[in-house]
mmCIF file of C-alpha atoms and ligand atoms in Angstrom:
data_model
loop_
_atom_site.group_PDB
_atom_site.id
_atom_site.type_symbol
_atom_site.label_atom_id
_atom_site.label_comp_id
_atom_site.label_asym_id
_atom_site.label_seq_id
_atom_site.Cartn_x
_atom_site.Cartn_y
_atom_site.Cartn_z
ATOM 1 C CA UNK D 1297 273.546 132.703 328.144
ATOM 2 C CA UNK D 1298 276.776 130.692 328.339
ATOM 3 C CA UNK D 1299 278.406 133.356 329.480
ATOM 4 C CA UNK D 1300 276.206 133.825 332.086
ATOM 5 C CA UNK D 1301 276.348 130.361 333.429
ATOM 6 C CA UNK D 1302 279.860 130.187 333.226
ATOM 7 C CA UNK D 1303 280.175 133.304 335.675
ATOM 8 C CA UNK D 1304 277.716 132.016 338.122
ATOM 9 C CA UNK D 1305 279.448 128.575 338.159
ATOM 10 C CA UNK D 1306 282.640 130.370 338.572
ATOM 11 C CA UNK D 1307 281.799 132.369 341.369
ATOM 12 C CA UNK D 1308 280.254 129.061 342.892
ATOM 13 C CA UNK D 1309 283.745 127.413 342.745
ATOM 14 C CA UNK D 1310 285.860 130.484 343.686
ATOM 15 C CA UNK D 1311 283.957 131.770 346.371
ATOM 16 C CA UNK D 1312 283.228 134.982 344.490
ATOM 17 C CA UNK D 1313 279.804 137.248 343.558
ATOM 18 C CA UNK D 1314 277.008 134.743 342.853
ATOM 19 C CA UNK D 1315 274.069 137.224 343.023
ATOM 20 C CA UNK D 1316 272.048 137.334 340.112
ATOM 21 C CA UNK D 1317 273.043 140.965 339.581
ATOM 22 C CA UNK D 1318 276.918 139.759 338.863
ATOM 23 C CA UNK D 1319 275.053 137.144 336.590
ATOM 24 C CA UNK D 1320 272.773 139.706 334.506
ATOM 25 C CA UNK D 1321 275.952 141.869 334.207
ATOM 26 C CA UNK D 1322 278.111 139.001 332.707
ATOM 27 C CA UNK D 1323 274.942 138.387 330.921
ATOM 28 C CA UNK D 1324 274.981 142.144 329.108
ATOM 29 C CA UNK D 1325 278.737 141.908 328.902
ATOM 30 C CA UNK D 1326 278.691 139.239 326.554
ATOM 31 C CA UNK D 1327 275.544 140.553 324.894
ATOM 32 C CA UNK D 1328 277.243 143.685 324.059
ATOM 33 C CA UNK D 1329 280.628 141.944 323.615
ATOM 34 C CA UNK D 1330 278.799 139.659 320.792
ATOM 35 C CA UNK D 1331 277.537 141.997 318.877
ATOM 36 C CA UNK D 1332 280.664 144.206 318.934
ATOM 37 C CA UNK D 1333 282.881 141.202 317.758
ATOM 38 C CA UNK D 1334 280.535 139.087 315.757
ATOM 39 C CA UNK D 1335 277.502 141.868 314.801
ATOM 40 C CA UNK D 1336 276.178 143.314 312.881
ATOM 41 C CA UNK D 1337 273.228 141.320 313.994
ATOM 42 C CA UNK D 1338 269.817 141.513 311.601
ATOM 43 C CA UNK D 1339 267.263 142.565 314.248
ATOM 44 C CA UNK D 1340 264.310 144.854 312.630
ATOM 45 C CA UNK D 1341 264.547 147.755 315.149
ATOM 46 C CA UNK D 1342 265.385 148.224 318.792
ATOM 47 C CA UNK D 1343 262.116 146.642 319.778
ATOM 48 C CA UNK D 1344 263.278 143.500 318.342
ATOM 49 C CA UNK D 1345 266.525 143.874 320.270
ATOM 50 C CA UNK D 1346 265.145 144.475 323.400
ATOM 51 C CA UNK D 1347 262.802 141.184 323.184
ATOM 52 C CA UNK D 1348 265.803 139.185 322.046
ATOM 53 C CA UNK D 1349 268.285 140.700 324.879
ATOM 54 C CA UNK D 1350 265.305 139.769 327.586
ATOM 55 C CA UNK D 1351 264.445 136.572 326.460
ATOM 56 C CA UNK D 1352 267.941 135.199 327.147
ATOM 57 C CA UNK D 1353 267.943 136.573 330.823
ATOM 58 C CA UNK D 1354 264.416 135.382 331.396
ATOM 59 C CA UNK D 1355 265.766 131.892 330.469
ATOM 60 C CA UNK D 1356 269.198 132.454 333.240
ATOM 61 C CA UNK D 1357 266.631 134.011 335.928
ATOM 62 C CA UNK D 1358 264.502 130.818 335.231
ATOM 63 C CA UNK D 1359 267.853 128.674 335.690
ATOM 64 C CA UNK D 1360 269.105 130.652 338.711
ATOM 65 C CA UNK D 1361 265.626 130.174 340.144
ATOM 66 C CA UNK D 1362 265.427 125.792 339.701
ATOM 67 C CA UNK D 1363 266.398 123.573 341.757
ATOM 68 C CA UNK D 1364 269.125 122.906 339.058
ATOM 69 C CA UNK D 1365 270.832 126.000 339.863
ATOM 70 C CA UNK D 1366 274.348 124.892 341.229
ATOM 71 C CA UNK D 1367 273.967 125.084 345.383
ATOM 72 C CA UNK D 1368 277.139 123.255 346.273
ATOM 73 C CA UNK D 1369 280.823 123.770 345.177
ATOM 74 C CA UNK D 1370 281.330 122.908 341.775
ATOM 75 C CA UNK D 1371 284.411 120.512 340.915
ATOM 76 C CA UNK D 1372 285.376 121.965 337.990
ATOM 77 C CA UNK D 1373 284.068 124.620 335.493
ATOM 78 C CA UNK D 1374 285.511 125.043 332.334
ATOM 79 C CA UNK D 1375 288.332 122.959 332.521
ATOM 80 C CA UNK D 1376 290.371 121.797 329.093
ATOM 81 C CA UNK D 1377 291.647 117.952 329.713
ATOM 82 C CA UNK D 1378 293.812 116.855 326.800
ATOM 83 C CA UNK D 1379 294.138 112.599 327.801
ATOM 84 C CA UNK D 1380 295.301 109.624 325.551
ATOM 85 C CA UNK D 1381 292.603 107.315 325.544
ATOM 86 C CA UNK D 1382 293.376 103.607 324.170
ATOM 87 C CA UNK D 1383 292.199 103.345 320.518
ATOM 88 C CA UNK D 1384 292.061 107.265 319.781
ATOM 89 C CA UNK D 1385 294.792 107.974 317.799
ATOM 90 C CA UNK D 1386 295.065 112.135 318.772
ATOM 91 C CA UNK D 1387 294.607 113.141 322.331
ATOM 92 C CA UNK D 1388 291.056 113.724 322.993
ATOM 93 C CA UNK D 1389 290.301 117.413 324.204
ATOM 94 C CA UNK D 1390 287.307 118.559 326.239
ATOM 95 C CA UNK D 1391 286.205 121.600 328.196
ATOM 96 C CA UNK D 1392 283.159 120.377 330.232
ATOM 97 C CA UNK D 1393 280.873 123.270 330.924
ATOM 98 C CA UNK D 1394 280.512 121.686 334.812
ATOM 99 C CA UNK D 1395 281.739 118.813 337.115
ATOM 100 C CA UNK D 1396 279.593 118.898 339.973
ATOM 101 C CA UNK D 1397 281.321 117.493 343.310
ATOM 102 C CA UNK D 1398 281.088 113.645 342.646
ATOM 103 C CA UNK D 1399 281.779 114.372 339.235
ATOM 104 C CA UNK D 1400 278.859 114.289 337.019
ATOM 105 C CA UNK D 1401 279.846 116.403 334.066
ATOM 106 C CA UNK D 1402 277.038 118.642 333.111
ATOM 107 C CA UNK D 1403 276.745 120.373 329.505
ATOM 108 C CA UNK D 1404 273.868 122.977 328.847
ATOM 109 C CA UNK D 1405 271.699 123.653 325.708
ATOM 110 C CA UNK D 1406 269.846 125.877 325.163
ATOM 111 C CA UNK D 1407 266.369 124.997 322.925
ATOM 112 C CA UNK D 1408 263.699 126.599 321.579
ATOM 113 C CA UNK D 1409 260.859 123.935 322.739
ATOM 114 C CA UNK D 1410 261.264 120.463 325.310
ATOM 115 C CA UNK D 1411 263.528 118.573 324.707
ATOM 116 C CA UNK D 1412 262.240 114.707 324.008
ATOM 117 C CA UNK D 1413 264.695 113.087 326.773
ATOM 118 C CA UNK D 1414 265.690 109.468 324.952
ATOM 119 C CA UNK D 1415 266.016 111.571 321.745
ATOM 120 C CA UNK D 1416 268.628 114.225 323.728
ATOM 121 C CA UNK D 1417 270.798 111.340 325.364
ATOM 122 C CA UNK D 1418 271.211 109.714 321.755
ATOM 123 C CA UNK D 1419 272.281 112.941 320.088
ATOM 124 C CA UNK D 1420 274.909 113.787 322.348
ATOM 125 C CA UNK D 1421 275.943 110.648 323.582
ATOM 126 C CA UNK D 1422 279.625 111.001 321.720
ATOM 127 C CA UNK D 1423 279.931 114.322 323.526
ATOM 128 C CA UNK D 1424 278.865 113.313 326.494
ATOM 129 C CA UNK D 1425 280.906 109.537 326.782
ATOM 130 C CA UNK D 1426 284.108 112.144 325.402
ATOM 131 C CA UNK D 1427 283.411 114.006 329.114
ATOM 132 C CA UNK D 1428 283.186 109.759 330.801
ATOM 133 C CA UNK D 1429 286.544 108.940 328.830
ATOM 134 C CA UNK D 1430 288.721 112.027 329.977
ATOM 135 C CA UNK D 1431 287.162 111.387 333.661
ATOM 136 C CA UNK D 1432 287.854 107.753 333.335
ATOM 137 C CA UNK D 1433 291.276 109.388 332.382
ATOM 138 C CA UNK D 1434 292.272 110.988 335.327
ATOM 139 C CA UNK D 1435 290.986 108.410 337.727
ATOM 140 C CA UNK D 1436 287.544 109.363 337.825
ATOM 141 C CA UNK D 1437 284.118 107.815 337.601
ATOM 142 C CA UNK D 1438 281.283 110.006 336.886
ATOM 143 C CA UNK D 1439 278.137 108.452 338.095
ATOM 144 C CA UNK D 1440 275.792 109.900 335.208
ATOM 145 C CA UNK D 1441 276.265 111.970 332.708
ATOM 146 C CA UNK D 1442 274.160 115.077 332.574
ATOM 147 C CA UNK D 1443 272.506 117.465 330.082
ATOM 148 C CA UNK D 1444 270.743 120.621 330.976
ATOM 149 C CA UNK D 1445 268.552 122.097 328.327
ATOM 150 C CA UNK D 1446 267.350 125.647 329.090
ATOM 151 C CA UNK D 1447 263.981 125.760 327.161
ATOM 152 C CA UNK D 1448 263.098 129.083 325.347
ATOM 153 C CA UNK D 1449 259.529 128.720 325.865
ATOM 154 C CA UNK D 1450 257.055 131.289 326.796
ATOM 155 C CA UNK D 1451 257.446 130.501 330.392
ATOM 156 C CA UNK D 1452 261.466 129.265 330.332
ATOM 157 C CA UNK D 1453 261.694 125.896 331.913
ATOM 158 C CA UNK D 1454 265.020 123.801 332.946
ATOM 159 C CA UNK D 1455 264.967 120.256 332.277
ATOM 160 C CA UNK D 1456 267.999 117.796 333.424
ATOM 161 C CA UNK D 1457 268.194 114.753 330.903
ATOM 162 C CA UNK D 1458 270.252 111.778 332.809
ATOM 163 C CA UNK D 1459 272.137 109.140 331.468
ATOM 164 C CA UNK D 1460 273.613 106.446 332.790
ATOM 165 C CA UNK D 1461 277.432 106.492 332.523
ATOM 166 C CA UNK D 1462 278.642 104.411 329.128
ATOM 167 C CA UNK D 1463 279.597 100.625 329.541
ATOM 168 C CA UNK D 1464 282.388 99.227 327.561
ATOM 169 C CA UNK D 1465 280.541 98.911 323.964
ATOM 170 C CA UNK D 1466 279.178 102.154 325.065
ATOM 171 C CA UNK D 1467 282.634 103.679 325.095
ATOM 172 C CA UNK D 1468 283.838 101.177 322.163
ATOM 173 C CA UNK D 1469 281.437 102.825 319.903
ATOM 174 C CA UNK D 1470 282.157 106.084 320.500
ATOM 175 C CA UNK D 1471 285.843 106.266 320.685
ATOM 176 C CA UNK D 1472 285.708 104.107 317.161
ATOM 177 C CA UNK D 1473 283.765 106.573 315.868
ATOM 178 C CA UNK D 1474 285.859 109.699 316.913
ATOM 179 C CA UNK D 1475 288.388 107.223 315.611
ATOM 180 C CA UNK D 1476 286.599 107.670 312.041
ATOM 181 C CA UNK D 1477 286.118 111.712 312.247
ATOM 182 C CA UNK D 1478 290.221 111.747 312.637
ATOM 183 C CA UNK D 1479 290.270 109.220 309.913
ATOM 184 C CA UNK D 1480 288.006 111.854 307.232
ATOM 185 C CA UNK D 1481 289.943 114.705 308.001
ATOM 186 C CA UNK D 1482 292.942 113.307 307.662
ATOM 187 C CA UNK D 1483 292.516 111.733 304.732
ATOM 188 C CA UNK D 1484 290.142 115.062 303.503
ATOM 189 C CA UNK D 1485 287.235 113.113 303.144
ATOM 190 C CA UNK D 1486 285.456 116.476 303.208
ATOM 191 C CA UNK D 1487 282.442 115.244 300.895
ATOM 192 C CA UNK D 1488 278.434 115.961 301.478
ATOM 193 C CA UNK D 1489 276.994 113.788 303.523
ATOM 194 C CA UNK D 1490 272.474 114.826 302.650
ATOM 195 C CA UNK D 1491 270.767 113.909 305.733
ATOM 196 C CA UNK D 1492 268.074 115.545 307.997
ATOM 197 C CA UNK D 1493 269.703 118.080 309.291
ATOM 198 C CA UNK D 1494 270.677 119.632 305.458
ATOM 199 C CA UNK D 1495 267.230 121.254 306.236
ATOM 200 C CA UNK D 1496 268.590 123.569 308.954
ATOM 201 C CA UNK D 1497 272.609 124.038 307.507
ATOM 202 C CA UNK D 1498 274.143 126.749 306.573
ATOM 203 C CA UNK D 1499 276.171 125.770 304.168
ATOM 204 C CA UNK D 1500 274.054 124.409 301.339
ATOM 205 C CA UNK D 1501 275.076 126.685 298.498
ATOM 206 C CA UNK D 1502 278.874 125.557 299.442
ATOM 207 C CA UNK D 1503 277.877 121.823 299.651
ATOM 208 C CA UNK D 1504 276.013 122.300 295.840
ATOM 209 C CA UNK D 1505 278.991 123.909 294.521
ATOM 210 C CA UNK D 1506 281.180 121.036 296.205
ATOM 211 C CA UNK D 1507 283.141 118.206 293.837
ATOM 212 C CA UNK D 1508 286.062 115.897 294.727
ATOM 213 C CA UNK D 1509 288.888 117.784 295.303
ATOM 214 C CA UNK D 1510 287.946 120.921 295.541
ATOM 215 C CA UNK D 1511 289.086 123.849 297.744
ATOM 216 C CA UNK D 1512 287.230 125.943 299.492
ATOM 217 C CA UNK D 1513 288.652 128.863 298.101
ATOM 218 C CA UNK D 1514 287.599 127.424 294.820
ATOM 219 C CA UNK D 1515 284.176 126.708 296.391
ATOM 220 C CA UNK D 1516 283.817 130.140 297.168
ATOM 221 C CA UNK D 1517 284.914 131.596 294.185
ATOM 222 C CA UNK D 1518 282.551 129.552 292.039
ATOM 223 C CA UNK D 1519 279.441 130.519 294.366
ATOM 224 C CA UNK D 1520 280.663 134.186 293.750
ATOM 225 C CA UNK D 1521 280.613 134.011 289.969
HETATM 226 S S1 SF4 J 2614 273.652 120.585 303.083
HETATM 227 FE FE1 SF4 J 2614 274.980 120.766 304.899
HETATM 228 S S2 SF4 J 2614 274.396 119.052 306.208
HETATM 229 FE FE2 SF4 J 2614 273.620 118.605 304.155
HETATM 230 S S3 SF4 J 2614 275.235 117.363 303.180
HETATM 231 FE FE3 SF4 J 2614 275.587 119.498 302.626
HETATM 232 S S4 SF4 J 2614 277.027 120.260 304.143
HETATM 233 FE FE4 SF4 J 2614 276.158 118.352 304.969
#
């Protein structure tokens, strides 16, 4: 579905093929090109495939068809900015998915039922003041800062979550707590941190297996025994 976006936002900024067709084929392309690279996938038979394959372009058709659906020149679409930003001791890195022309960066999610809209600006507010900061960086002020979620639901739906752009505690906050991220791994403060969203990770057998100093070849190898 990213994949798919990206293509019709690309062809948006460059002048290129926009139709949906160009958009379902970048659509199979990375389809195919996922399960080639990261497959094989677990789906029960072809039937299970097929329902999996067309729920994902229901959900782009449903995007191309909003009035979300980029109509004007993008500014930017998938571009890496690597900025200093006072307080952060690395340079802070960030693709944004879209800038639209007065340079509202927009990211997309994609989720399996609507999203509660408070609840979505909180959870991605240090993503989303990251985008503000390397704006801010090159002499830009975004006016809001954007979310799209594309909603897997029966009927796909396209919501737009705004938020207003960060003030200075706003931006305080966040940079402080990249600030701490860079801090952990530097340092290797690697340890389990049990919360809420344990019930949905991956990697609980590795985090059970985990003690102070371990590797995680040593991890691994004690899981395998
Ligand atoms: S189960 Fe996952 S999310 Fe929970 S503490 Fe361990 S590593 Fe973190």
């Amino acid at each position: 579905m990213h994949a798919a976006l990206q293509s019709f936002h690309l062809a948006r900024w460059r002048g290129g093929d926009d139709s949906v067709e160009a958009v379902s084929e970048a659509y199979e392309a990375a389809f195919l090109r996922l399960e080639r690279e990261e497959g094989p996938f677990n789906f029960d038979d072809e039937a299970e495939r097929e329902k999996c394959r067309l729920n994902g372009l229901r959900v782009i058709a449903a995007y191309l068809d909003s009035p979300e659906a980029m109509q004007e020149k993008p500014r930017a679409v998938e571009v890496l900015l690597k900025e200093e930003i006072p307080g952060l001791s690395v340079p802070l890195t960030g693709a944004m998915d879209l800038v639209e022309g007065n340079f509202t960066p927009v990211d997309f999610k994609s989720a399996a039922a609507k999203p509660d809209t408070e609840h979505a600006a909180f959870d991605h507010e240090i993503q989303l003041v990251s985008y503000q900061l390397l704006l801010e960086a090159i002499g830009e002020s975004p006016p809001s800062l954007d979310l799209v979620f594309l909603v897997k639901t029966k009927t796909p739906q396209v919501i737009r979550v705004k938020s207003a752009p960060a003030d200075a505690h706003r931006k305080a906050r966040v940079v402080a707590l990249l600030e701490t991220a860079v801090d952990g791994i530097l340092h290797g403060r690697f340890h389990p941190q049990p919360s809420m969203h344990c019930s949905w990770c991956q990697f609980r057998n590795e985090c059970k297996a985990w003690l102070p100093g371990m590797t995680a070849e040593e991890i691994h190898r004690r899981n395998a025994a």
